[in-house]
mmCIF file of C-alpha atoms in Angstrom:
data_model
loop_
_atom_site.group_PDB
_atom_site.id
_atom_site.type_symbol
_atom_site.label_atom_id
_atom_site.label_comp_id
_atom_site.label_asym_id
_atom_site.label_seq_id
_atom_site.Cartn_x
_atom_site.Cartn_y
_atom_site.Cartn_z
ATOM 1 C CA MET A 1117 -3.362 -10.773 28.948
ATOM 2 C CA LEU A 1118 -6.179 -8.469 28.576
ATOM 3 C CA LYS A 1119 -8.302 -7.990 31.773
ATOM 4 C CA ALA A 1120 -11.830 -9.579 31.243
ATOM 5 C CA LYS A 1121 -13.668 -6.168 30.575
ATOM 6 C CA GLU A 1122 -10.979 -5.241 27.907
ATOM 7 C CA LEU A 1123 -11.530 -8.716 26.463
ATOM 8 C CA THR A 1124 -15.069 -8.234 26.069
ATOM 9 C CA THR A 1125 -14.645 -4.654 24.445
ATOM 10 C CA TYR A 1126 -12.185 -6.264 21.922
ATOM 11 C CA ALA A 1127 -14.614 -8.940 21.137
ATOM 12 C CA ARG A 1128 -17.641 -6.462 20.605
ATOM 13 C CA LEU A 1129 -15.139 -4.155 18.576
ATOM 14 C CA LEU A 1130 -14.544 -7.098 16.107
ATOM 15 C CA VAL A 1131 -17.953 -8.431 15.984
ATOM 16 C CA GLN A 1132 -20.098 -5.219 16.039
ATOM 17 C CA LEU A 1133 -17.968 -2.823 14.185
ATOM 18 C CA GLY A 1134 -15.312 -5.399 12.518
ATOM 19 C CA VAL A 1135 -17.970 -7.542 10.632
ATOM 20 C CA ASN A 1136 -20.925 -5.487 11.762
ATOM 21 C CA LEU A 1137 -22.935 -8.861 12.521
ATOM 22 C CA GLN A 1138 -26.461 -8.565 11.647
ATOM 23 C CA PRO A 1139 -29.280 -10.355 13.591
ATOM 24 C CA GLY A 1140 -29.786 -13.537 11.897
ATOM 25 C CA GLN A 1141 -26.399 -13.721 10.223
ATOM 26 C CA ASN A 1142 -24.161 -16.682 10.811
ATOM 27 C CA LEU A 1143 -20.302 -16.217 11.850
ATOM 28 C CA VAL A 1144 -17.194 -17.939 11.180
ATOM 29 C CA ILE A 1145 -14.252 -17.403 13.102
ATOM 30 C CA ARG A 1146 -10.913 -18.743 11.853
ATOM 31 C CA ALA A 1147 -8.183 -18.905 14.700
ATOM 32 C CA SER A 1148 -5.392 -20.885 16.342
ATOM 33 C CA THR A 1149 -6.067 -22.836 19.666
ATOM 34 C CA ASP A 1150 -3.617 -20.156 21.065
ATOM 35 C CA ALA A 1151 -6.334 -17.545 20.805
ATOM 36 C CA ALA A 1152 -9.142 -19.770 22.610
ATOM 37 C CA PRO A 1153 -10.034 -17.074 25.385
ATOM 38 C CA LEU A 1154 -10.732 -14.374 22.904
ATOM 39 C CA VAL A 1155 -12.539 -16.742 20.659
ATOM 40 C CA ARG A 1156 -14.800 -17.772 23.476
ATOM 41 C CA LYS A 1157 -15.628 -14.033 23.895
ATOM 42 C CA LEU A 1158 -16.468 -13.550 20.347
ATOM 43 C CA VAL A 1159 -18.657 -16.613 20.341
ATOM 44 C CA GLU A 1160 -20.467 -15.081 23.272
ATOM 45 C CA VAL A 1161 -20.722 -11.646 21.696
ATOM 46 C CA ALA A 1162 -22.065 -13.184 18.270
ATOM 47 C CA TYR A 1163 -24.791 -14.906 19.893
ATOM 48 C CA GLU A 1164 -25.894 -11.850 21.894
ATOM 49 C CA SER A 1165 -25.882 -10.067 18.671
ATOM 50 C CA GLY A 1166 -28.232 -12.453 17.039
ATOM 51 C CA ALA A 1167 -26.183 -15.092 15.382
ATOM 52 C CA PRO A 1168 -28.011 -18.125 14.676
ATOM 53 C CA HIS A 1169 -24.805 -20.279 14.435
ATOM 54 C CA VAL A 1170 -21.094 -20.021 15.112
ATOM 55 C CA LEU A 1171 -18.695 -21.891 13.479
ATOM 56 C CA VAL A 1172 -15.036 -22.090 14.806
ATOM 57 C CA ASP A 1173 -12.431 -23.139 12.404
ATOM 58 C CA TRP A 1174 -9.729 -24.244 14.677
ATOM 59 C CA SER A 1175 -6.032 -24.817 13.832
ATOM 60 C CA ASP A 1176 -3.016 -25.559 15.817
ATOM 61 C CA ASP A 1177 0.282 -23.908 14.773
ATOM 62 C CA GLU A 1178 2.452 -26.499 16.411
ATOM 63 C CA ILE A 1179 0.696 -29.143 14.749
ATOM 64 C CA ASN A 1180 1.033 -27.347 11.258
ATOM 65 C CA ARG A 1181 4.640 -26.991 11.966
ATOM 66 C CA ILE A 1182 5.009 -30.840 12.719
ATOM 67 C CA ARG A 1183 3.218 -31.678 9.610
ATOM 68 C CA LEU A 1184 5.337 -29.304 7.278
ATOM 69 C CA ARG A 1185 8.646 -30.869 8.739
ATOM 70 C CA MET A 1186 7.778 -34.355 8.797
ATOM 71 C CA ALA A 1187 4.805 -35.406 6.516
ATOM 72 C CA PRO A 1188 5.841 -37.206 3.283
ATOM 73 C CA GLU A 1189 6.569 -34.670 0.672
ATOM 74 C CA GLU A 1190 3.694 -36.098 -1.788
ATOM 75 C CA THR A 1191 0.983 -35.536 0.817
ATOM 76 C CA LEU A 1192 1.707 -31.941 1.515
ATOM 77 C CA ALA A 1193 -0.790 -30.935 -1.354
ATOM 78 C CA PHE A 1194 -3.662 -32.711 0.536
ATOM 79 C CA VAL A 1195 -6.393 -30.425 1.816
ATOM 80 C CA PRO A 1196 -9.347 -32.331 3.531
ATOM 81 C CA GLU A 1197 -12.440 -31.445 1.271
ATOM 82 C CA GLY A 1198 -15.138 -31.575 3.991
ATOM 83 C CA LYS A 1199 -13.605 -28.958 6.158
ATOM 84 C CA VAL A 1200 -13.280 -26.610 3.532
ATOM 85 C CA GLU A 1201 -16.772 -27.404 2.071
ATOM 86 C CA ASP A 1202 -18.253 -26.561 5.368
ATOM 87 C CA PHE A 1203 -16.746 -23.079 5.560
ATOM 88 C CA ILE A 1204 -17.191 -22.351 1.985
ATOM 89 C CA ARG A 1205 -21.275 -23.407 2.347
ATOM 90 C CA MET A 1206 -21.411 -21.131 5.381
ATOM 91 C CA ILE A 1207 -19.813 -17.964 3.663
ATOM 92 C CA GLU A 1208 -21.735 -18.637 0.456
ATOM 93 C CA GLY A 1209 -24.855 -18.419 2.655
ATOM 94 C CA GLY A 1210 -23.871 -14.946 4.031
ATOM 95 C CA ALA A 1211 -21.812 -15.727 6.991
ATOM 96 C CA ALA A 1212 -19.475 -13.145 8.163
ATOM 97 C CA VAL A 1213 -15.872 -14.201 8.981
ATOM 98 C CA ILE A 1214 -13.435 -13.011 11.564
ATOM 99 C CA SER A 1215 -9.852 -14.106 11.518
ATOM 100 C CA ILE A 1216 -7.861 -14.244 14.770
ATOM 101 C CA LEU A 1217 -4.061 -14.187 14.042
ATOM 102 C CA THR A 1218 -1.302 -15.494 16.571
ATOM 103 C CA PRO A 1219 1.812 -14.502 15.163
ATOM 104 C CA LYS A 1220 4.974 -16.407 15.680
ATOM 105 C CA PRO A 1221 7.436 -14.678 13.371
ATOM 106 C CA GLU A 1222 10.167 -17.397 13.287
ATOM 107 C CA LEU A 1223 7.915 -20.617 13.567
ATOM 108 C CA LEU A 1224 8.820 -21.978 10.369
ATOM 109 C CA LYS A 1225 12.336 -20.837 10.113
ATOM 110 C CA ASP A 1226 13.792 -24.409 10.105
ATOM 111 C CA VAL A 1227 11.314 -25.840 7.504
ATOM 112 C CA GLU A 1228 12.227 -26.115 3.926
ATOM 113 C CA THR A 1229 10.650 -23.252 1.831
ATOM 114 C CA SER A 1230 9.707 -25.464 -1.002
ATOM 115 C CA ARG A 1231 7.382 -27.586 1.452
ATOM 116 C CA ILE A 1232 5.975 -24.289 2.669
ATOM 117 C CA ALA A 1233 5.100 -23.345 -0.924
ATOM 118 C CA THR A 1234 3.553 -26.478 -1.628
ATOM 119 C CA VAL A 1235 1.022 -26.183 1.193
ATOM 120 C CA THR A 1236 0.566 -22.529 0.489
ATOM 121 C CA LYS A 1237 -0.402 -23.262 -3.148
ATOM 122 C CA ALA A 1238 -2.750 -26.006 -2.255
ATOM 123 C CA MET A 1239 -4.575 -23.923 0.329
ATOM 124 C CA GLY A 1240 -4.762 -21.037 -2.201
ATOM 125 C CA LYS A 1241 -6.498 -23.178 -4.745
ATOM 126 C CA VAL A 1242 -9.106 -24.531 -2.271
ATOM 127 C CA MET A 1243 -9.795 -21.334 -0.658
ATOM 128 C CA LYS A 1244 -10.039 -19.353 -4.073
ATOM 129 C CA LYS A 1245 -13.871 -19.020 -3.377
ATOM 130 C CA TYR A 1246 -13.317 -17.292 -0.118
ATOM 131 C CA GLN A 1247 -10.798 -14.796 -1.596
ATOM 132 C CA GLU A 1248 -13.184 -14.095 -4.505
ATOM 133 C CA LEU A 1249 -16.113 -13.493 -2.169
ATOM 134 C CA ALA A 1250 -14.046 -11.362 0.222
ATOM 135 C CA GLN A 1251 -12.071 -9.357 -2.224
ATOM 136 C CA GLY A 1252 -15.230 -8.817 -4.410
ATOM 137 C CA GLY A 1253 -16.997 -7.202 -1.431
ATOM 138 C CA GLU A 1254 -19.586 -10.021 -1.144
ATOM 139 C CA ILE A 1255 -19.020 -10.572 2.434
ATOM 140 C CA SER A 1256 -18.141 -8.844 5.679
ATOM 141 C CA TRP A 1257 -14.861 -9.825 7.038
ATOM 142 C CA THR A 1258 -12.234 -8.716 9.717
ATOM 143 C CA ILE A 1259 -8.966 -9.371 11.351
ATOM 144 C CA GLY A 1260 -7.907 -9.650 14.923
ATOM 145 C CA VAL A 1261 -4.738 -10.486 16.774
ATOM 146 C CA VAL A 1262 -4.040 -12.465 20.211
ATOM 147 C CA PRO A 1263 -0.122 -11.940 21.278
ATOM 148 C CA THR A 1264 2.047 -14.932 21.635
ATOM 149 C CA ALA A 1265 5.234 -15.287 23.783
ATOM 150 C CA GLU A 1266 7.098 -16.359 20.715
ATOM 151 C CA TRP A 1267 5.891 -13.040 18.978
ATOM 152 C CA ALA A 1268 6.562 -10.980 22.201
ATOM 153 C CA ASN A 1269 10.155 -12.202 22.412
ATOM 154 C CA VAL A 1270 10.830 -11.165 18.746
ATOM 155 C CA VAL A 1271 9.486 -7.612 19.018
ATOM 156 C CA PHE A 1272 11.093 -6.949 22.524
ATOM 157 C CA PRO A 1273 13.900 -9.018 22.797
ATOM 158 C CA GLU A 1274 15.626 -7.134 25.220
ATOM 159 C CA LEU A 1275 12.886 -7.971 27.922
ATOM 160 C CA GLY A 1276 12.130 -11.255 29.589
ATOM 161 C CA GLU A 1277 9.570 -13.480 28.407
ATOM 162 C CA GLU A 1278 6.668 -12.110 30.816
ATOM 163 C CA ALA A 1279 7.468 -8.484 30.468
ATOM 164 C CA ALA A 1280 7.777 -8.806 26.627
ATOM 165 C CA LEU A 1281 4.236 -10.271 26.447
ATOM 166 C CA ALA A 1282 2.826 -7.726 28.877
ATOM 167 C CA LYS A 1283 4.363 -4.788 26.691
ATOM 168 C CA LEU A 1284 3.006 -6.395 23.520
ATOM 169 C CA TRP A 1285 -0.429 -6.544 24.791
ATOM 170 C CA GLU A 1286 -0.187 -2.900 25.983
ATOM 171 C CA SER A 1287 0.895 -1.703 22.424
ATOM 172 C CA ILE A 1288 -1.957 -3.666 20.811
ATOM 173 C CA LYS A 1289 -4.135 -2.118 23.453
ATOM 174 C CA LEU A 1290 -2.914 1.253 22.276
ATOM 175 C CA ALA A 1291 -2.876 0.310 18.391
ATOM 176 C CA THR A 1292 -6.606 -0.667 18.530
ATOM 177 C CA ARG A 1293 -7.724 2.086 21.103
ATOM 178 C CA LEU A 1294 -8.832 -0.260 23.699
ATOM 179 C CA ASP A 1295 -7.633 2.035 26.026
ATOM 180 C CA HIS A 1296 -10.058 4.703 24.573
ATOM 181 C CA GLY A 1297 -13.481 5.097 26.606
ATOM 182 C CA ASP A 1298 -15.414 4.033 23.645
ATOM 183 C CA PRO A 1299 -13.307 2.497 20.909
ATOM 184 C CA LEU A 1300 -16.234 1.491 18.775
ATOM 185 C CA THR A 1301 -17.391 5.282 18.368
ATOM 186 C CA TYR A 1302 -13.641 6.236 17.906
ATOM 187 C CA TRP A 1303 -13.046 3.818 15.024
ATOM 188 C CA GLN A 1304 -16.323 4.832 13.391
ATOM 189 C CA ALA A 1305 -15.346 8.587 13.470
ATOM 190 C CA TYR A 1306 -11.718 7.792 12.635
ATOM 191 C CA ALA A 1307 -13.084 5.603 9.469
ATOM 192 C CA ASN A 1308 -15.242 8.633 8.317
ATOM 193 C CA ARG A 1309 -12.067 10.724 8.288
ATOM 194 C CA LEU A 1310 -9.940 8.382 6.042
ATOM 195 C CA GLU A 1311 -12.947 8.274 3.694
ATOM 196 C CA GLU A 1312 -13.068 12.035 3.389
ATOM 197 C CA ARG A 1313 -9.410 11.355 2.231
ATOM 198 C CA THR A 1314 -10.508 8.691 -0.378
ATOM 199 C CA ALA A 1315 -13.115 11.011 -1.708
ATOM 200 C CA TRP A 1316 -10.756 13.907 -2.433
ATOM 201 C CA LEU A 1317 -8.310 11.374 -4.005
ATOM 202 C CA ASN A 1318 -11.169 9.780 -6.154
ATOM 203 C CA ASP A 1319 -12.293 13.099 -7.467
ATOM 204 C CA GLN A 1320 -8.708 13.839 -8.948
ATOM 205 C CA GLN A 1321 -8.243 10.486 -10.830
ATOM 206 C CA PHE A 1322 -4.622 10.846 -10.998
ATOM 207 C CA THR A 1323 -2.906 8.912 -13.708
ATOM 208 C CA ARG A 1324 0.053 7.821 -11.733
ATOM 209 C CA LEU A 1325 2.331 7.768 -8.459
ATOM 210 C CA GLN A 1326 5.992 8.604 -8.412
ATOM 211 C CA TYR A 1327 7.849 7.509 -5.252
ATOM 212 C CA ARG A 1328 11.323 8.626 -4.192
ATOM 213 C CA GLY A 1329 12.963 7.591 -1.150
ATOM 214 C CA PRO A 1330 16.078 5.481 0.196
ATOM 215 C CA GLY A 1331 16.644 2.743 -2.393
ATOM 216 C CA THR A 1332 13.266 3.630 -3.896
ATOM 217 C CA GLU A 1333 12.657 5.320 -7.407
ATOM 218 C CA LEU A 1334 9.229 3.790 -8.446
ATOM 219 C CA THR A 1335 6.512 5.102 -10.936
ATOM 220 C CA VAL A 1336 2.973 3.379 -10.422
ATOM 221 C CA GLU A 1337 0.289 3.751 -12.961
ATOM 222 C CA LEU A 1338 -3.277 3.951 -11.701
ATOM 223 C CA PRO A 1339 -6.350 2.516 -13.905
ATOM 224 C CA LYS A 1340 -8.971 4.677 -15.455
ATOM 225 C CA ASN A 1341 -11.790 4.966 -13.251
ATOM 226 C CA HIS A 1342 -9.769 3.461 -10.184
ATOM 227 C CA ARG A 1343 -11.304 3.884 -6.790
ATOM 228 C CA TRP A 1344 -9.306 4.868 -3.475
ATOM 229 C CA LEU A 1345 -10.864 3.295 -0.376
ATOM 230 C CA GLY A 1346 -10.085 3.408 3.263
ATOM 231 C CA GLY A 1347 -11.685 2.923 6.711
ATOM 232 C CA GLY A 1348 -14.774 0.931 6.302
ATOM 233 C CA LEU A 1349 -16.326 -0.897 3.316
ATOM 234 C CA LYS A 1350 -19.911 -2.045 2.394
ATOM 235 C CA ASN A 1351 -20.609 -5.686 1.306
ATOM 236 C CA SER A 1352 -22.938 -6.516 -1.445
ATOM 237 C CA GLN A 1353 -25.950 -6.357 1.084
ATOM 238 C CA GLY A 1354 -25.054 -2.619 1.757
ATOM 239 C CA VAL A 1355 -23.789 -3.553 5.514
ATOM 240 C CA TYR A 1356 -20.859 -1.537 6.620
ATOM 241 C CA PHE A 1357 -17.862 -3.266 8.063
ATOM 242 C CA LEU A 1358 -14.091 -2.457 9.020
ATOM 243 C CA PRO A 1359 -11.813 -5.267 7.769
ATOM 244 C CA ASN A 1360 -8.824 -4.149 9.684
ATOM 245 C CA ILE A 1361 -8.636 -2.783 13.289
ATOM 246 C CA PRO A 1362 -6.514 -0.912 13.564
ATOM 247 C CA THR A 1363 -6.509 1.025 10.294
ATOM 248 C CA GLU A 1364 -4.753 3.927 8.891
ATOM 249 C CA GLU A 1365 -4.557 3.437 5.120
ATOM 250 C CA VAL A 1366 -6.135 4.554 1.974
ATOM 251 C CA PHE A 1367 -5.531 2.159 -0.977
ATOM 252 C CA THR A 1368 -6.322 1.463 -4.487
ATOM 253 C CA ALA A 1369 -5.020 -0.908 -7.389
ATOM 254 C CA PRO A 1370 -2.160 -0.156 -9.748
ATOM 255 C CA VAL A 1371 -2.251 -1.116 -13.504
ATOM 256 C CA ARG A 1372 -0.750 -4.439 -13.628
ATOM 257 C CA ASN A 1373 1.763 -3.850 -16.328
ATOM 258 C CA GLY A 1374 2.320 -0.225 -15.248
ATOM 259 C CA VAL A 1375 4.798 -0.278 -12.526
ATOM 260 C CA ASN A 1376 8.586 0.710 -13.281
ATOM 261 C CA GLY A 1377 11.477 1.189 -11.075
ATOM 262 C CA ARG A 1378 12.925 -0.107 -8.021
ATOM 263 C CA VAL A 1379 11.452 -0.191 -4.375
ATOM 264 C CA ARG A 1380 13.120 -1.202 -1.089
ATOM 265 C CA ASN A 1381 11.228 -2.475 2.225
ATOM 266 C CA SER A 1382 11.356 -0.490 5.062
ATOM 267 C CA LYS A 1383 10.104 -2.957 7.651
ATOM 268 C CA PRO A 1384 10.544 -6.901 8.024
ATOM 269 C CA LEU A 1385 7.785 -9.000 6.161
ATOM 270 C CA VAL A 1386 6.929 -12.079 7.896
ATOM 271 C CA TYR A 1387 5.494 -14.496 5.240
ATOM 272 C CA ASN A 1388 4.181 -18.187 6.060
ATOM 273 C CA GLY A 1389 6.315 -18.161 9.489
ATOM 274 C CA GLN A 1390 9.508 -16.972 7.797
ATOM 275 C CA VAL A 1391 11.138 -13.387 7.972
ATOM 276 C CA ILE A 1392 11.930 -11.613 4.839
ATOM 277 C CA ASP A 1393 14.001 -8.389 5.221
ATOM 278 C CA GLY A 1394 16.514 -6.036 3.640
ATOM 279 C CA PHE A 1395 14.948 -6.799 -0.144
ATOM 280 C CA THR A 1396 14.720 -4.635 -3.095
ATOM 281 C CA LEU A 1397 12.413 -5.377 -5.958
ATOM 282 C CA THR A 1398 12.975 -4.084 -9.543
ATOM 283 C CA PHE A 1399 9.968 -3.728 -11.851
ATOM 284 C CA GLU A 1400 9.671 -3.501 -15.766
ATOM 285 C CA ASN A 1401 6.284 -3.165 -17.298
ATOM 286 C CA GLY A 1402 4.591 -4.137 -14.058
ATOM 287 C CA ARG A 1403 6.640 -7.378 -13.423
ATOM 288 C CA VAL A 1404 9.089 -7.998 -10.725
ATOM 289 C CA VAL A 1405 12.269 -8.813 -12.999
ATOM 290 C CA GLN A 1406 14.916 -8.688 -10.119
ATOM 291 C CA ALA A 1407 14.730 -9.481 -6.416
ATOM 292 C CA GLU A 1408 17.149 -10.180 -3.607
ATOM 293 C CA ALA A 1409 16.653 -10.457 0.113
ATOM 294 C CA GLU A 1410 19.368 -10.123 2.908
ATOM 295 C CA THR A 1411 17.198 -12.197 4.959
ATOM 296 C CA GLY A 1412 14.852 -15.060 3.769
ATOM 297 C CA ASN A 1413 15.687 -14.725 -0.044
ATOM 298 C CA ALA A 1414 14.533 -18.352 -0.771
ATOM 299 C CA SER A 1415 11.110 -17.533 0.765
ATOM 300 C CA LEU A 1416 10.928 -14.187 -1.297
ATOM 301 C CA GLN A 1417 11.593 -16.037 -4.539
ATOM 302 C CA ALA A 1418 8.930 -18.628 -3.543
ATOM 303 C CA LEU A 1419 6.511 -15.851 -3.054
ATOM 304 C CA LEU A 1420 7.151 -14.317 -6.394
ATOM 305 C CA GLN A 1421 6.913 -17.645 -8.153
ATOM 306 C CA MET A 1422 3.587 -18.719 -6.371
ATOM 307 C CA ASP A 1423 1.695 -18.092 -9.749
ATOM 308 C CA ALA A 1424 1.487 -15.806 -12.828
ATOM 309 C CA GLY A 1425 0.310 -12.826 -10.893
ATOM 310 C CA ALA A 1426 2.435 -12.955 -7.916
ATOM 311 C CA ALA A 1427 5.555 -11.061 -9.378
ATOM 312 C CA HIS A 1428 3.096 -8.005 -10.141
ATOM 313 C CA LEU A 1429 1.405 -5.734 -7.778
ATOM 314 C CA GLY A 1430 -2.226 -5.591 -6.776
ATOM 315 C CA GLU A 1431 -2.416 -2.889 -4.233
ATOM 316 C CA VAL A 1432 -0.819 0.664 -3.375
ATOM 317 C CA ALA A 1433 -1.533 2.041 0.002
ATOM 318 C CA LEU A 1434 -0.724 5.242 1.680
ATOM 319 C CA VAL A 1435 -0.152 5.726 5.277
ATOM 320 C CA PRO A 1436 1.437 8.857 6.767
ATOM 321 C CA HIS A 1437 4.624 8.463 8.982
ATOM 322 C CA ASP A 1438 3.065 10.226 11.693
ATOM 323 C CA SER A 1439 0.269 7.755 11.967
ATOM 324 C CA VAL A 1440 -0.621 6.691 15.492
ATOM 325 C CA LEU A 1441 0.686 3.074 14.813
ATOM 326 C CA SER A 1442 4.111 4.854 13.691
ATOM 327 C CA LYS A 1443 4.288 7.010 16.764
ATOM 328 C CA LEU A 1444 4.249 3.923 19.053
ATOM 329 C CA GLY A 1445 7.669 3.244 17.774
ATOM 330 C CA VAL A 1446 7.155 -0.435 17.424
ATOM 331 C CA VAL A 1447 8.115 -2.747 14.556
ATOM 332 C CA PHE A 1448 5.568 -5.473 15.198
ATOM 333 C CA ARG A 1449 6.866 -7.780 12.457
ATOM 334 C CA ASN A 1450 3.115 -8.462 11.655
ATOM 335 C CA THR A 1451 1.446 -6.904 8.753
ATOM 336 C CA LEU A 1452 -1.790 -5.942 10.374
ATOM 337 C CA PHE A 1453 0.078 -3.428 12.427
ATOM 338 C CA ASP A 1454 3.189 -2.902 10.553
ATOM 339 C CA GLU A 1455 1.155 -1.901 7.098
ATOM 340 C CA ASN A 1456 -0.773 0.905 9.096
ATOM 341 C CA ALA A 1457 2.430 2.389 10.218
ATOM 342 C CA SER A 1458 3.733 2.884 6.741
ATOM 343 C CA CYS A 1459 3.097 3.306 3.193
ATOM 344 C CA HIS A 1460 3.124 -0.180 1.360
ATOM 345 C CA PHE A 1461 2.392 -2.127 -1.626
ATOM 346 C CA ALA A 1462 0.831 -5.695 -2.038
ATOM 347 C CA LEU A 1463 2.099 -8.403 -4.339
ATOM 348 C CA GLY A 1464 -0.496 -10.332 -5.822
ATOM 349 C CA ALA A 1465 -4.413 -10.003 -6.278
ATOM 350 C CA ALA A 1466 -6.121 -6.841 -6.699
ATOM 351 C CA TYR A 1467 -9.463 -5.822 -5.258
ATOM 352 C CA PRO A 1468 -12.127 -5.730 -7.874
ATOM 353 C CA PHE A 1469 -13.762 -2.793 -5.984
ATOM 354 C CA CYS A 1470 -10.745 -0.665 -6.671
ATOM 355 C CA ILE A 1471 -12.115 0.257 -10.094
ATOM 356 C CA GLU A 1472 -15.614 1.361 -10.793
ATOM 357 C CA ASP A 1473 -18.008 -1.605 -11.492
ATOM 358 C CA GLY A 1474 -15.012 -3.951 -11.101
ATOM 359 C CA VAL A 1475 -17.163 -6.163 -8.782
ATOM 360 C CA THR A 1476 -19.759 -6.938 -11.407
ATOM 361 C CA MET A 1477 -16.943 -7.454 -14.324
ATOM 362 C CA SER A 1478 -15.744 -10.850 -15.549
ATOM 363 C CA LYS A 1479 -12.364 -11.678 -14.666
ATOM 364 C CA GLU A 1480 -11.633 -10.856 -18.433
ATOM 365 C CA GLU A 1481 -12.755 -7.516 -18.058
ATOM 366 C CA ARG A 1482 -10.860 -6.814 -14.656
ATOM 367 C CA ALA A 1483 -7.758 -7.907 -16.541
ATOM 368 C CA GLY A 1484 -8.531 -5.429 -19.293
ATOM 369 C CA ASN A 1485 -8.860 -2.732 -17.021
ATOM 370 C CA GLY A 1486 -5.445 -3.391 -15.664
ATOM 371 C CA LEU A 1487 -6.155 -5.373 -12.280
ATOM 372 C CA ASN A 1488 -3.855 -8.195 -11.378
ATOM 373 C CA GLU A 1489 -4.981 -11.684 -10.410
ATOM 374 C CA SER A 1490 -3.173 -14.071 -8.103
ATOM 375 C CA VAL A 1491 -3.923 -16.697 -5.258
ATOM 376 C CA ILE A 1492 -1.752 -14.499 -3.025
ATOM 377 C CA HIS A 1493 -2.024 -10.920 -1.623
ATOM 378 C CA VAL A 1494 1.150 -9.977 0.425
ATOM 379 C CA ASP A 1495 1.688 -6.550 1.759
ATOM 380 C CA PHE A 1496 5.198 -5.212 2.095
ATOM 381 C CA MET A 1497 6.066 -2.069 3.997
ATOM 382 C CA VAL A 1498 8.102 0.863 2.175
ATOM 383 C CA GLY A 1499 7.238 3.932 3.906
ATOM 384 C CA THR A 1500 9.908 5.915 5.707
ATOM 385 C CA ALA A 1501 10.377 9.439 7.049
ATOM 386 C CA GLU A 1502 12.357 10.164 3.779
ATOM 387 C CA LEU A 1503 9.626 9.096 1.508
ATOM 388 C CA ASP A 1504 8.159 11.860 -1.148
ATOM 389 C CA ILE A 1505 5.293 10.745 -3.411
ATOM 390 C CA ASP A 1506 3.934 12.756 -6.176
ATOM 391 C CA ALA A 1507 0.841 12.271 -8.122
ATOM 392 C CA VAL A 1508 0.391 13.181 -11.937
ATOM 393 C CA THR A 1509 -2.822 14.500 -13.229
ATOM 394 C CA VAL A 1510 -4.353 13.742 -16.599
ATOM 395 C CA GLU A 1511 -3.047 16.876 -18.077
ATOM 396 C CA GLY A 1512 0.406 16.288 -16.740
ATOM 397 C CA ARG A 1513 0.638 18.406 -13.642
ATOM 398 C CA VAL A 1514 2.459 17.054 -10.846
ATOM 399 C CA VAL A 1515 0.915 17.300 -7.402
ATOM 400 C CA PRO A 1516 2.904 16.675 -4.257
ATOM 401 C CA LEU A 1517 1.112 14.124 -2.223
ATOM 402 C CA PHE A 1518 3.810 13.040 0.651
ATOM 403 C CA ARG A 1519 6.903 15.010 1.602
ATOM 404 C CA ASN A 1520 9.029 13.425 4.285
ATOM 405 C CA GLY A 1521 6.781 10.537 4.726
ATOM 406 C CA ASN A 1522 3.665 12.556 5.429
ATOM 407 C CA TRP A 1523 0.671 14.122 3.668
ATOM 408 C CA VAL A 1524 1.487 17.612 1.955
#
């Protein structure tokens, strides 16, 4: 566990830079009961920062697991309307959202994939408004994490439970720079450097990216007037916020039907409490036409069949192999951390702000500009020390971007 001072620093990092909570702005915190000590500190910091009201949307991982295992099949698609309505009403009124993860990578390994998929689809539908507001840049949001013993035992299986949990906390401190004298200032400066990279990429307006690596030979077309982003974002009120802490990526959206070839994952993907690993995806005209995983194949197939957009890419992200997260040498089995140690893609929805004026476009206009739509957005890692990436200009000139996993 973090010391009291470190816990306060983490809470301030999430409230004051993560969502950049403004005086008079409400806050919603979504968290498991396992994260209670951090959540209480977040509430305290939020009120200190001028929040009129803080709504904590609690969940319990074990209760959710019991329901998934034992509830009648026909009830799994039910979502209490009142709870969702309160949450949506808050964010429509301008509330910021902090989500605190308490990963348990094998929590649902004994639950039928079809039952998990039913609940996921139902939640995706009722939370669609939140997805639209967050991905459309209307609200400020960020993600934090609290380690669990179950997670630590998976990441460091060679250690005893107490030692594993302590080492995982230490790894998270290093990843989030809580060991730094002033992590808020550090992350602001680091985000600025990422934004310098995106400015250069946006000036180039490359037409496509070409990936070559172990098990990977992929071409990804980029939309006209696409926008690379990285570091911080601004919501519709012009408030700067940092969605992910840590963050090492620059990202944009691909053309929905412009992905061809095959790509192999480089780190395990934990999706809905189940591990998916050793998988290759083959794309034709943007759609996954062949997919097979050595571990969690049923979960992979359910993910790809979630809706019409789930088998298409919505994000392409570049992260150097020598990033701070990668240098830690820890496979976290958690996307928040692993995606910032590795180049990655996301299956599912594209962010509207990844094309110029995308936020103000209709769904039809976004689709016409090549953006994918889905109820899911699931990142998977593909970066390795052997990955090469070339970019192609409008004139057809090939520009090396990555060699041996790093920026040229």
